[in-house]
Structure formats: C-alpha cells, structure tokens
mmCIF file of C-alpha atoms and ligand atoms in Angstrom:
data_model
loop_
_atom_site.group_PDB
_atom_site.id
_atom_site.type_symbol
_atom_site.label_atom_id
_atom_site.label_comp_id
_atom_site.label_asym_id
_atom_site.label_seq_id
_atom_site.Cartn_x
_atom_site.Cartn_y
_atom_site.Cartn_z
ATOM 1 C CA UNK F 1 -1.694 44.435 -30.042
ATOM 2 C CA UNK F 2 0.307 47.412 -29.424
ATOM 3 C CA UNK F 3 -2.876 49.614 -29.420
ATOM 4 C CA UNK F 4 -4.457 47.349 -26.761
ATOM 5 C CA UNK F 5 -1.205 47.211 -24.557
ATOM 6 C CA UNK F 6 -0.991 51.430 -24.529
ATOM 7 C CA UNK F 7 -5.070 51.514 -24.209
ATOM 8 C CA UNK F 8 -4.865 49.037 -20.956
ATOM 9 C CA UNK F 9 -2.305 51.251 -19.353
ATOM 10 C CA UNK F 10 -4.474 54.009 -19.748
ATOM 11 C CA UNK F 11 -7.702 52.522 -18.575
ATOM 12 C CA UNK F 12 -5.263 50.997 -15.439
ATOM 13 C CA UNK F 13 -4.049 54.411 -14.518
ATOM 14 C CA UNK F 14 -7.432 55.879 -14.709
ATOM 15 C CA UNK F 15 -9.476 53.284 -12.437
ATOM 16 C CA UNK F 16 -9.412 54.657 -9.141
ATOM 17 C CA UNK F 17 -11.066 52.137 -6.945
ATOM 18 C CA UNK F 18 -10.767 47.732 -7.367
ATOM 19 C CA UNK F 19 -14.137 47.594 -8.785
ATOM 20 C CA UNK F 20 -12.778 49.857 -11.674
ATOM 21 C CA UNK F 21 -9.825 47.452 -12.260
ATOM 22 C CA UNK F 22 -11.834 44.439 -12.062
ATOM 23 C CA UNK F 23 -14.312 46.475 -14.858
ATOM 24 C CA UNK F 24 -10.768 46.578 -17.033
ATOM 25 C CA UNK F 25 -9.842 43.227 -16.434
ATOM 26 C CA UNK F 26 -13.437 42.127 -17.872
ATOM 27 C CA UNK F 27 -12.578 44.157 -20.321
ATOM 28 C CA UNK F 28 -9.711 43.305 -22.357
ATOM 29 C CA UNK F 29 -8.963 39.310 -19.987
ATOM 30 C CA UNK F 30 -12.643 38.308 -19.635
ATOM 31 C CA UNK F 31 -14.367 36.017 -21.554
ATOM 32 C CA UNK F 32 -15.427 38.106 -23.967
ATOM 33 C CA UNK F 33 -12.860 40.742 -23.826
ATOM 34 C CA UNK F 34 -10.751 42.268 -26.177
ATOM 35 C CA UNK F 35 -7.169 40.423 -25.681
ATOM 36 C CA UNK F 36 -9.426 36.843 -25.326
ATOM 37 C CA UNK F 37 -11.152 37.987 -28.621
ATOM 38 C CA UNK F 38 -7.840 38.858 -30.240
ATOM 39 C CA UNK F 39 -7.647 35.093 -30.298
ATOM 40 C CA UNK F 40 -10.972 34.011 -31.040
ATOM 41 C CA UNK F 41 -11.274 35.854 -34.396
ATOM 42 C CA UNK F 42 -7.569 35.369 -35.727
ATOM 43 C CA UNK F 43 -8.027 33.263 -38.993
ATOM 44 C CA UNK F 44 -5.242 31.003 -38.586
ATOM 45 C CA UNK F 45 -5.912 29.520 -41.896
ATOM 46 C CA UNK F 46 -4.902 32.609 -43.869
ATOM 47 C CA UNK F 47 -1.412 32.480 -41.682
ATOM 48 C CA UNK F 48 1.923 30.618 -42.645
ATOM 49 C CA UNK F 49 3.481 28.335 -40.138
ATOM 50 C CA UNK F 50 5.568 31.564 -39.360
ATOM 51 C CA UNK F 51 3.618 33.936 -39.067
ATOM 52 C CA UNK F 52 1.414 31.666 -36.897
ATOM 53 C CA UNK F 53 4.247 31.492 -34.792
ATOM 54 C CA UNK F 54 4.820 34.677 -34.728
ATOM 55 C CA UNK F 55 1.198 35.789 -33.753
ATOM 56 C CA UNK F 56 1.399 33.391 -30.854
ATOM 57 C CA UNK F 57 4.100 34.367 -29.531
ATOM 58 C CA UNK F 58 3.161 37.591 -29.410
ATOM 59 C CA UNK F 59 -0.528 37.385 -28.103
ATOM 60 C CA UNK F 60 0.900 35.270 -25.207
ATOM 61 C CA UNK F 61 3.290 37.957 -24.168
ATOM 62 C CA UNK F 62 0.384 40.804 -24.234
ATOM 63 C CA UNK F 63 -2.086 38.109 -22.313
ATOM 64 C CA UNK F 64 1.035 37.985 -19.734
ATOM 65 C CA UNK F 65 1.428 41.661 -19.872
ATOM 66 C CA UNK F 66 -2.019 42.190 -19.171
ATOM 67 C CA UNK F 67 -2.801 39.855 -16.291
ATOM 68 C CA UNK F 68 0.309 41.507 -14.488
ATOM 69 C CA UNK F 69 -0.629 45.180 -15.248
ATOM 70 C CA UNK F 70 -4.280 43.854 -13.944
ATOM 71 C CA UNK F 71 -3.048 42.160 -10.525
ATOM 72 C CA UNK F 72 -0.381 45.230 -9.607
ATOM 73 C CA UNK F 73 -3.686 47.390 -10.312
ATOM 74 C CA UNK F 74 -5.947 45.496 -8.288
ATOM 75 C CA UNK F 75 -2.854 45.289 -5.273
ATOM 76 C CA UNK F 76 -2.310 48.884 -5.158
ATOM 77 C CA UNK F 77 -6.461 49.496 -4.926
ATOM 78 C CA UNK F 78 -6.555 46.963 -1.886
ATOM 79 C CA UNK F 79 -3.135 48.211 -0.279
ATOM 80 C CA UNK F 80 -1.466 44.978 -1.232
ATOM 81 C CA UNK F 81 1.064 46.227 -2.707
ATOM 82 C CA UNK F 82 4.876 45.218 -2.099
ATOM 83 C CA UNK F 83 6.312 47.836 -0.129
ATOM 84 C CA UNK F 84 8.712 50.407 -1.760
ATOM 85 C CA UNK F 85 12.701 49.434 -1.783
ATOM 86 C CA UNK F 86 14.197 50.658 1.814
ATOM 87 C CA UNK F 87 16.244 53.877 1.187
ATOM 88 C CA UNK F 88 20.223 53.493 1.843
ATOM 89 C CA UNK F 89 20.668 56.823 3.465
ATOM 90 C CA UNK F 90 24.296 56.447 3.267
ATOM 91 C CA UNK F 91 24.307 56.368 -0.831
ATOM 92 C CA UNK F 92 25.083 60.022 -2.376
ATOM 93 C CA UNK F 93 22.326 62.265 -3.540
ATOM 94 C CA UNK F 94 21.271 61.748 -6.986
ATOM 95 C CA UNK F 95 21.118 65.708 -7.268
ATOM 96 C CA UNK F 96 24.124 67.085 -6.066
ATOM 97 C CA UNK F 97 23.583 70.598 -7.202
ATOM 98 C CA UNK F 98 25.238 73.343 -5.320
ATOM 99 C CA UNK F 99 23.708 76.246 -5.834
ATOM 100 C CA UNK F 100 24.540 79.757 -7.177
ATOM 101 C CA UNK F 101 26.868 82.395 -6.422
ATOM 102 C CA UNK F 102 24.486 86.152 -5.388
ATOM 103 C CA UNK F 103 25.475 88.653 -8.344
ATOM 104 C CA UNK F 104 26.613 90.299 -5.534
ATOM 105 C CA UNK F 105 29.581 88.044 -4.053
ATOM 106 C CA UNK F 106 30.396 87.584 -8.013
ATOM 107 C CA UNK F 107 31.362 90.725 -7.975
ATOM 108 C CA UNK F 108 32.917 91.014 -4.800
ATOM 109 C CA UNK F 109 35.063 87.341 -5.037
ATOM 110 C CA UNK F 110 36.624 89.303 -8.422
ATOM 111 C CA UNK F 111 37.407 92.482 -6.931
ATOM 112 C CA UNK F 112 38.847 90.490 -3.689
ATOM 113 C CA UNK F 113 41.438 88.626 -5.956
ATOM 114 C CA UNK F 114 41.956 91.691 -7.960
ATOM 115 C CA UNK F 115 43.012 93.989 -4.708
ATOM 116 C CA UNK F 116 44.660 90.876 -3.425
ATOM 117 C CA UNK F 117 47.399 90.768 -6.495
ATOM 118 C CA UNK F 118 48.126 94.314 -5.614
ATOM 119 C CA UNK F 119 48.557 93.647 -1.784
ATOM 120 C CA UNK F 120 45.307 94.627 -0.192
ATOM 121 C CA UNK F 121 44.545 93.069 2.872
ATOM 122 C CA UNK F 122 40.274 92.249 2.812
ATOM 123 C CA UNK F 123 38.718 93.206 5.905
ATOM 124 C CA UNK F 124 35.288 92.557 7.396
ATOM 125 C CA UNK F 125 33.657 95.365 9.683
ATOM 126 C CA UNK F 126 30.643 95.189 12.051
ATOM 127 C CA UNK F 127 27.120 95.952 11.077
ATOM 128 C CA UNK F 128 26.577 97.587 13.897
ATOM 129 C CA UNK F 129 28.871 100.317 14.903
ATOM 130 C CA UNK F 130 29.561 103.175 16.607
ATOM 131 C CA UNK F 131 28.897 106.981 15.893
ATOM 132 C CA UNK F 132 32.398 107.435 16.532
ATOM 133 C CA UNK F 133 33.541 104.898 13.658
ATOM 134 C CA UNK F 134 30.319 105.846 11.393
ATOM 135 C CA UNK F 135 30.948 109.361 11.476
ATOM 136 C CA UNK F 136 32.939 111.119 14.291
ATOM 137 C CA UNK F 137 36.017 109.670 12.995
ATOM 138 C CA UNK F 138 35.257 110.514 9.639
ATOM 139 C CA UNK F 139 35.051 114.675 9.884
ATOM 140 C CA UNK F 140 31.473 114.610 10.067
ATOM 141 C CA UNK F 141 30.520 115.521 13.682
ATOM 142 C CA UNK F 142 27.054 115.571 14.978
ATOM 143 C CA UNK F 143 25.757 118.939 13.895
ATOM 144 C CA UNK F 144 27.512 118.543 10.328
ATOM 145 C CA UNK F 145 24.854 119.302 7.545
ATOM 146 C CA UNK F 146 26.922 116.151 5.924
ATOM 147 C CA UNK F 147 24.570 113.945 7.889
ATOM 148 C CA UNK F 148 21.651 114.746 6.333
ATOM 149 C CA UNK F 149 22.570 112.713 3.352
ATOM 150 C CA UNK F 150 22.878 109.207 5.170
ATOM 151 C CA UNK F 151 19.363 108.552 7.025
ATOM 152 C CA UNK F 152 20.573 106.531 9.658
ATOM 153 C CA UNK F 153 19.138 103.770 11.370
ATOM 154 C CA UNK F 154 19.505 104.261 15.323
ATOM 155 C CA UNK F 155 19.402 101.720 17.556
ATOM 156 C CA UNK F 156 17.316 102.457 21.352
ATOM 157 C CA UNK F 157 21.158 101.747 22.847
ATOM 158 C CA UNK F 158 22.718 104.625 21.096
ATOM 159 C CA UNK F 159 24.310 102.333 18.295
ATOM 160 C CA UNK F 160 23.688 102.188 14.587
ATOM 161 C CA UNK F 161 23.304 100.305 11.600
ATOM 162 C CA UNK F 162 26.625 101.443 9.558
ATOM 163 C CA UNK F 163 24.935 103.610 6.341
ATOM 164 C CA UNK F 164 29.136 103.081 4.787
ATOM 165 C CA UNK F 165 31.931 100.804 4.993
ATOM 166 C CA UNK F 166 33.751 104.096 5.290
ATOM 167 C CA UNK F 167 33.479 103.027 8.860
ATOM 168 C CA UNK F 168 36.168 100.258 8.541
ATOM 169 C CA UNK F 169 38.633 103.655 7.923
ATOM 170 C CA UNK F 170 40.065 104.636 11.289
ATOM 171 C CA UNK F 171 39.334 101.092 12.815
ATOM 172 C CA UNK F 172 41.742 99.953 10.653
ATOM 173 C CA UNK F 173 44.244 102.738 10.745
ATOM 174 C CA UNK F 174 44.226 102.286 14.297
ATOM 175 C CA UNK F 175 44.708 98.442 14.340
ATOM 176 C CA UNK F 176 47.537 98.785 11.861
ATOM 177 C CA UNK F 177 48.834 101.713 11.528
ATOM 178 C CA UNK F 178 50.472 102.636 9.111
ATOM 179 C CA UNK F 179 51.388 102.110 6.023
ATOM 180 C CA UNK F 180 48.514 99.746 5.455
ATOM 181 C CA UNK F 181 46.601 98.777 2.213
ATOM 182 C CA UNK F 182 42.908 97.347 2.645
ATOM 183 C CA UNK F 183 39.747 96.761 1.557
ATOM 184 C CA UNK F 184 36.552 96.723 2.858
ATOM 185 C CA UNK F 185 33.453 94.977 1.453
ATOM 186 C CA UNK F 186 30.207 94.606 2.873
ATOM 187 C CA UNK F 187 26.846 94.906 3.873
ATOM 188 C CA UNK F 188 25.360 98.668 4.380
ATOM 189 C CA UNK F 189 22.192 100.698 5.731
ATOM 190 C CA UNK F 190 20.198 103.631 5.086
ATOM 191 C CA UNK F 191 16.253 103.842 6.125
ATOM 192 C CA UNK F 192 15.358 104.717 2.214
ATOM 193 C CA UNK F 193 12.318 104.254 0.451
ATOM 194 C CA UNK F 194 12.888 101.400 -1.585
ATOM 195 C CA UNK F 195 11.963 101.590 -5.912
ATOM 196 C CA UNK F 196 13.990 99.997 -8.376
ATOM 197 C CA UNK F 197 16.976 101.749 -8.138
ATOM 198 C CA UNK F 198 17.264 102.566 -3.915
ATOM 199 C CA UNK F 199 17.089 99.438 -0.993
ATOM 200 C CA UNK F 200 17.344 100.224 2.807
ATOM 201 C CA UNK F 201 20.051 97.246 2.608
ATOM 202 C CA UNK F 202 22.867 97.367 0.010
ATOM 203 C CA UNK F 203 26.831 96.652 -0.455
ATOM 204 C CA UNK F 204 29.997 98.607 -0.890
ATOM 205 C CA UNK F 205 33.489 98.188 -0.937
ATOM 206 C CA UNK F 206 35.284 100.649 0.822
ATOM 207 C CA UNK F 207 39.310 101.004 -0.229
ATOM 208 C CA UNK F 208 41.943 102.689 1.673
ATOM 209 C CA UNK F 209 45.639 103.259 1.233
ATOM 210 C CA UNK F 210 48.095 104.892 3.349
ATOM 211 C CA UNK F 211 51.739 105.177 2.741
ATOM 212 C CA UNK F 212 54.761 108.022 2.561
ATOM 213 C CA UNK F 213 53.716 110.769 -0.362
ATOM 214 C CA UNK F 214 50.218 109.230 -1.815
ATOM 215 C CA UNK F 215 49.326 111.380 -4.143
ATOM 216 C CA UNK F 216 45.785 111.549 -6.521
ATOM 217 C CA UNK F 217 48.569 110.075 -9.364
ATOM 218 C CA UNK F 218 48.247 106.589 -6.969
ATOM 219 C CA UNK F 219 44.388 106.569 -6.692
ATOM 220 C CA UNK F 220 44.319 107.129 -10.484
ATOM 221 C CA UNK F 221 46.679 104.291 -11.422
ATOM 222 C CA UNK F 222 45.343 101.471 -8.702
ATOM 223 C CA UNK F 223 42.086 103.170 -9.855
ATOM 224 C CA UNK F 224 42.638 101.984 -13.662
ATOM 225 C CA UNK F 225 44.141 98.797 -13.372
ATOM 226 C CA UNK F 226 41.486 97.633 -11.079
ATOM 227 C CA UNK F 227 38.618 99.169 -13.611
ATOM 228 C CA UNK F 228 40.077 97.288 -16.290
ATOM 229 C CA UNK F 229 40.336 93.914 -14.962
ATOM 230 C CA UNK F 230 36.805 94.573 -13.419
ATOM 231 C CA UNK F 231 35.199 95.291 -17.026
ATOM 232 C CA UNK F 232 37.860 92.938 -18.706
ATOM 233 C CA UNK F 233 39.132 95.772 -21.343
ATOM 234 C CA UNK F 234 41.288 98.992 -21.148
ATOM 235 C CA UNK F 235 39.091 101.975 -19.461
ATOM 236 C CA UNK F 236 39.712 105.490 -19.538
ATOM 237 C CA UNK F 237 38.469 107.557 -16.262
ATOM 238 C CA UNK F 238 38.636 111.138 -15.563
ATOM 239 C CA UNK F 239 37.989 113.067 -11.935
ATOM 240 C CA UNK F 240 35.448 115.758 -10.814
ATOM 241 C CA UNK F 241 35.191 117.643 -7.557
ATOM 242 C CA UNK F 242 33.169 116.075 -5.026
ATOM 243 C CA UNK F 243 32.535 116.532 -1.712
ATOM 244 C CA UNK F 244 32.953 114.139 1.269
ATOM 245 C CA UNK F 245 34.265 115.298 4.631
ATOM 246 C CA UNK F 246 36.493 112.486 5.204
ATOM 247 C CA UNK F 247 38.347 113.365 2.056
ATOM 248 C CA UNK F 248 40.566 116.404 1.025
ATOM 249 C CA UNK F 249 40.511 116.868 -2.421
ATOM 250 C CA UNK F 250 37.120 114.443 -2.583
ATOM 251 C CA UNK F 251 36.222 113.168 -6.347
ATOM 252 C CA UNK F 252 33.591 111.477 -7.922
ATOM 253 C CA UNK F 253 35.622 109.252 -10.778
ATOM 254 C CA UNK F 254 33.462 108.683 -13.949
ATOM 255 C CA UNK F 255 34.636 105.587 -16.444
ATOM 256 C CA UNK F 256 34.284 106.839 -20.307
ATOM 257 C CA UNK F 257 31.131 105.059 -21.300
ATOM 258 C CA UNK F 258 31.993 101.120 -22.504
ATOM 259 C CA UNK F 259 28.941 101.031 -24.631
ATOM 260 C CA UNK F 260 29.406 103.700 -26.814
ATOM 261 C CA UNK F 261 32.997 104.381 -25.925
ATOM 262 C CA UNK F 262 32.357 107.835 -25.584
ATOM 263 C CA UNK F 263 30.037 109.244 -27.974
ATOM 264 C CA UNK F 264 26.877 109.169 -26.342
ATOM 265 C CA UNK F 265 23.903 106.418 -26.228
ATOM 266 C CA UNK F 266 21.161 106.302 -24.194
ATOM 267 C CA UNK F 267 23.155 104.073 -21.252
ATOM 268 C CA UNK F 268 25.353 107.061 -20.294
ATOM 269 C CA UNK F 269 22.501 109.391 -20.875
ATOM 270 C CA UNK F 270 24.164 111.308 -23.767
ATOM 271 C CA UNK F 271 27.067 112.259 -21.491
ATOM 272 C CA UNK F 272 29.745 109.653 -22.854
ATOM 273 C CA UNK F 273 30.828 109.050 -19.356
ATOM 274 C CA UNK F 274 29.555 106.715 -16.166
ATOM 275 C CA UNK F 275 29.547 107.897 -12.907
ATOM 276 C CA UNK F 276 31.080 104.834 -11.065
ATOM 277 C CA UNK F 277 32.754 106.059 -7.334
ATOM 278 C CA UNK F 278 33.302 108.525 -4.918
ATOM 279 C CA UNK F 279 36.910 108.783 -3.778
ATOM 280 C CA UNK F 280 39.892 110.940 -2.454
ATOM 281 C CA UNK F 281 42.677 111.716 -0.572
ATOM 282 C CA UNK F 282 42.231 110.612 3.246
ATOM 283 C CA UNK F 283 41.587 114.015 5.226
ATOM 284 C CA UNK F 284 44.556 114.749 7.780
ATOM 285 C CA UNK F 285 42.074 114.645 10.136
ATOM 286 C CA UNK F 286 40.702 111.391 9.692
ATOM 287 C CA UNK F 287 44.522 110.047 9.659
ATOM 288 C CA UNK F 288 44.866 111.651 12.815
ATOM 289 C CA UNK F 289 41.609 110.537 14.284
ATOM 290 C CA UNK F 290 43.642 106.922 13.425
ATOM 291 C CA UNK F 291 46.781 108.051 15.152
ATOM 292 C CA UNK F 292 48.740 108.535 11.859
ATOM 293 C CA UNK F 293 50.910 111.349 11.749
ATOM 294 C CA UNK F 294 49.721 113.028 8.460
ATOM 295 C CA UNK F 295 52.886 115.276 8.068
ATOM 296 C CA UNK F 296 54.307 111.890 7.720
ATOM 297 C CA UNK F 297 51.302 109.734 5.857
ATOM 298 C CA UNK F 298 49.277 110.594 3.238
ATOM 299 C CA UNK F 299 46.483 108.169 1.498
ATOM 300 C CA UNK F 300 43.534 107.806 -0.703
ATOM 301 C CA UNK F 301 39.890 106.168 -0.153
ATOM 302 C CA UNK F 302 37.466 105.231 -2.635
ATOM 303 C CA UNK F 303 33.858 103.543 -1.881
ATOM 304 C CA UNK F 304 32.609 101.392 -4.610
ATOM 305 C CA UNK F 305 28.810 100.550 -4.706
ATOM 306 C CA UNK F 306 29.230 96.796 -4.828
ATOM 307 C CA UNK F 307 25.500 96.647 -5.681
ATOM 308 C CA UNK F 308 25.763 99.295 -8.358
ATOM 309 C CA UNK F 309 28.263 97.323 -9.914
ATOM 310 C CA UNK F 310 26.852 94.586 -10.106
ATOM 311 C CA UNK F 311 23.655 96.021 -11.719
ATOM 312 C CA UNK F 312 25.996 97.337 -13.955
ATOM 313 C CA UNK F 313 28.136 94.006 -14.687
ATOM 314 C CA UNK F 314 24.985 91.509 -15.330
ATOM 315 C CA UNK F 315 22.849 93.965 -16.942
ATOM 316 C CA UNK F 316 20.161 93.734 -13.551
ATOM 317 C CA UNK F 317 17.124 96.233 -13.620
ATOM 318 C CA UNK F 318 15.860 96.849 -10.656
ATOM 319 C CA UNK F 319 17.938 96.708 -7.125
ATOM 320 C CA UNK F 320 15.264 94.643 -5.387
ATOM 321 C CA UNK F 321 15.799 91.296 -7.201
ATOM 322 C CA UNK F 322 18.708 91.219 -4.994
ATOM 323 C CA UNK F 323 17.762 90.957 -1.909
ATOM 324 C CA UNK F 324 14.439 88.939 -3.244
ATOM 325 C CA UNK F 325 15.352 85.856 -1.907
ATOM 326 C CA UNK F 326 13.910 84.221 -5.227
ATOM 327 C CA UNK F 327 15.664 81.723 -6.736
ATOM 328 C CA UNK F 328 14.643 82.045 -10.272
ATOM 329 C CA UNK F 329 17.009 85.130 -10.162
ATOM 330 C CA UNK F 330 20.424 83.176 -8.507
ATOM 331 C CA UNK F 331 19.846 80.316 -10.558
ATOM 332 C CA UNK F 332 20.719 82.571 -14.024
ATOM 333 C CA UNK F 333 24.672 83.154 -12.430
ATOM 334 C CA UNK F 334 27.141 80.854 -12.509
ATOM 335 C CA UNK F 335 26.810 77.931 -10.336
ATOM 336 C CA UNK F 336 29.042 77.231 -7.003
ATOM 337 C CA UNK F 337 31.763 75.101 -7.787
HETATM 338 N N1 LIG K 1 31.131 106.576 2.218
HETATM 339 C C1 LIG K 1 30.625 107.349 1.120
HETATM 340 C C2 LIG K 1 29.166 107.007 0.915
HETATM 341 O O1 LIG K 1 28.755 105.927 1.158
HETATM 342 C C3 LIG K 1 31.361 107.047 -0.151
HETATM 343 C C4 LIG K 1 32.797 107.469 -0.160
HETATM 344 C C5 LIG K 1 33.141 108.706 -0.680
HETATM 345 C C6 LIG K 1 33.797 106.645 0.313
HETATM 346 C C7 LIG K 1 34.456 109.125 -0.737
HETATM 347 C C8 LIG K 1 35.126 107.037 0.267
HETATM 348 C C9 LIG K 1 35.432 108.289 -0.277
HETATM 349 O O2 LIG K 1 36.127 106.273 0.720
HETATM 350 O O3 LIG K 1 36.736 108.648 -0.334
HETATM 351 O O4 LIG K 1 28.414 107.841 0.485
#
C-alpha cells in the first residue's frame, strides 16, 4: 500500500494536462485499477479477525488518500484550484538575515575602536578634493617629481579624485588646530591597471598626531600597541628610510614576520620581516601649511593600506574580490549583528 501511495504521487506530479490525471485515476481508482484490485484479490480467508481489520482500515485510508490526491490534481489542471492563503504583510519575515560586514569595514570598525581607546578622533574626508588638500598642502607642488607616483584622476573642473587620505592632513590641522589626534579612513583613487594585487579604487587609513615634542619614540609606541591589538599578539617592528614629502624623517615600518616569527618562509619572501606602512614625522611645512606653529608643534603621520590589511588579516588573494560586488565572497565574514 505504501508502494502504491509514493507511486500515485509520482504519476500525479508528472501528468501535466487533466486528461493525464484522469489516465491516473483509471489507473490505480478505476474499475480495474490497482487500489480497486488491492481489494479484489485480498484472500480474506487466510486473515484473522485482526488482521482483517487491520487491512481494512488501511485500504480505506489509501482509497481516501487517493481520490483526494486525484481531485486536487484534476483542480489544479482545470484552474480550480482554491486560491493560495492571503499574505499578512504586516507578519515578520521568515528570513531575517542581515547580511555581512565587507572585509574591508572589518578591518576598519577594529582599528576605529582601537584609535578610539587611545583618543583619536575618526574623521571622514571628501572624495573629491582639491589640489591644494591632495598635494599643495602636503610639500608636493605641481612640478614635484613626487607626483609621478600617484596617477591622478582629474576632473574637467580642475578637481580630483583624492589618490590618499593624506589629504584629510592640513584640513584637519586647520579645523582644529592644534594639539589634535585623528584618524582618517577611507575610500582612495589612482587610474592603475588593475591585476590581483593593484585596483583604481582602494582604502587607507591615514593617522595624524600633533602635540608639544612628538618625537619618532611616540609613532613607535602608538605604532606597537595598535599592531598588536590589530594581529591579536605582541609584534616587534623596526623603521627604514623612506621618502614622502609631507614627512621629515619619512619611514616605511616593517612588522617582524608573524608566520615564521622571523626566520624566513615563503610569506615574507625570505626576509623575516613585512612591509606594512609608510609613516613619519609631519614636515614643518605641512604644519605650517595648517597654521601650526612648528617651533611650537611637532607630530607624526602614518597611512595604513586598509585594503592591504585586510588581504593580509583574512588571508584574501587577489584585491579584486573586493570591490566584486559578489556575494559568495561577503557571505564567508562574519555576519551583521
Ligand atoms: N599618502 C601616502 C601614500 O598613499 C602614504 C603615507 C606615507 C602617508 C607617509 C603618511 C605618511 O601619513 O606619513 O602613498
């Protein structure tokens, strides 16, 4: 009985037009089919009383089973069929999933409460900005070889697509003076030819701190503690000359490789040490370009590739998963809460 209930589903489902259901009702309900035969042949002298019972009980609920099944068929072929429940558009969703958090804002919702506990403000910039902010202000005037490196976009009304959040430097210095602490994340833009590890469209976060007697002693200790809660474990860092006109001494600060702790693997390319961000003391002139006094002020500035680290953090391959848009990628980071 069993057998025949699962074999009329199956021969319901398939019939695609009334005359096929009325070929399945003749089937197993008709005079000779198989439910009416069940019946017919059952040798009811070989059966106790109970198991008599039993059979009859039984066929009649499959007979039942099958004349529904049959007329639900034969109402949905003919467009007979009860219409669906009305929806209650007030009740809740049933899925009330919320999304993912981008690698990207992972990374920059840590570092936010990080620079937060040690009394950063977080401040937003515009996209589109000056040359004055984007470079002028920053010791790199228009003939300076320096812009060669950043491939700007120009827009036709003389603006530009900020290629740093360095940028958010003297606007700030000028809003608030100083002493001021602050960071800077955000979007950035440089016409590049995009490959796995370069995107015309990409995030920093820009740091600056400027106070009586800042010396390269501060930017190594804020420097530090912020590495290690970043990476969740003590890191040791070390500073090389670098050069950046808005910076006097500039550094590029490397992080003693975390995978091999220093002794060379194939991640820090034999080296034992990461580059991780460009940094320095803030150039008098930029301070003065803010209308800080630098006989009075001195500060440091760091710019942390937001998107680096995060390729870094989750392990991510190539750069242009993240601005792919595709959601098999968000959906492997934690979920929005
Ligand atoms: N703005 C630079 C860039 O995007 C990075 C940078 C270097 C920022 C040194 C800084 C700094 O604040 O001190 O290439």
């Amino acid at each position: 009985m069993q057998e025949i209930r699962t074999q009329l589903s199956e021969d319901l489902t398939a019939a695609t037009t009334s005359q096929d259901v009325e070929a399945v009702r003749v089937r197993y309900l008709g005079r000779k089919g198989e439910i009416t035969l069940l019946r017919k042949n059952a040798d009811f002298s070989a059966m106790s009383a109970e198991e008599k019972k039993r059979f009859g009980q039984q066929f009649n609920e499959l007979k039942r089973f099958a004349e529904q099944q049959v007329a639900a068929a034969q109402a949905r072929q003919t467009g007979t069929a009860p219409a669906p429940p009305s929806i209650d558009m007030t009740l809740p969703g049933l899925n009330n999933h919320l999304g993912h958090l981008h690698p990207i804002s992972l990374v920059q919702l840590e570092l936010e409460e990080i620079f937060q506990s040690l009394g950063f403000m977080i401040l937003d910039g515009y996209h589109v900005e000056t040359d004055f902010y984007n470079f002028e202000s920053l010791n790199i005037p228009r003939d300076h070889p320096a812009r060669d490196m950043q491939d700007t976009y120009w827009l036709k009304n003389g603006l530009l697509l900020r290629t740093h959040t360095s940028a958010n430097q003297v606007r700030a210095l000028e809003h608030y003076g100083a002493p001021v602490r602050a960071v800077f994340p955000g979007r950035c833009f440089r016409n590049e030819a995009i490959d796995p590890s370069h995107e015309n469209t990409f995030y920093q976060l820009e740091g600056l701190m400027v106070d009586r007697e800042i010396s390269v002693a501060n930017l190594i200790a804020v420097m530090r503690t912020v590495l290690t809660a970043v990476f969740h474990r003590e890191v040791t860092v070390r500073l090389r000359p670098g050069y950046f006109p808005f910076v006097e001494p500039g550094f590029e600060l490397d992080i003693q490789c975390l995978i091999c702790a220093g002794e060379g693997c194939s991640t820090c390319k034999k080296s034992g040490w990461i580059e991780l961000l460009p940094c320095g003391l803030v150039h008098p002139r930029v301070l003065e370009f803010g209308q800080v006094d630098p006989d009075r002020y001195s500060g440091f500035a760091f710019g942390l590739g937001l998107t680096r680290l995060a390729m870094m953090k989750y392990n991510i391959p190539d750069i242009r998963l993240l601005n792919s848009g595709d959601l098999r990628f968000c959906e492997q980071f934690p979920a929005a809460v």
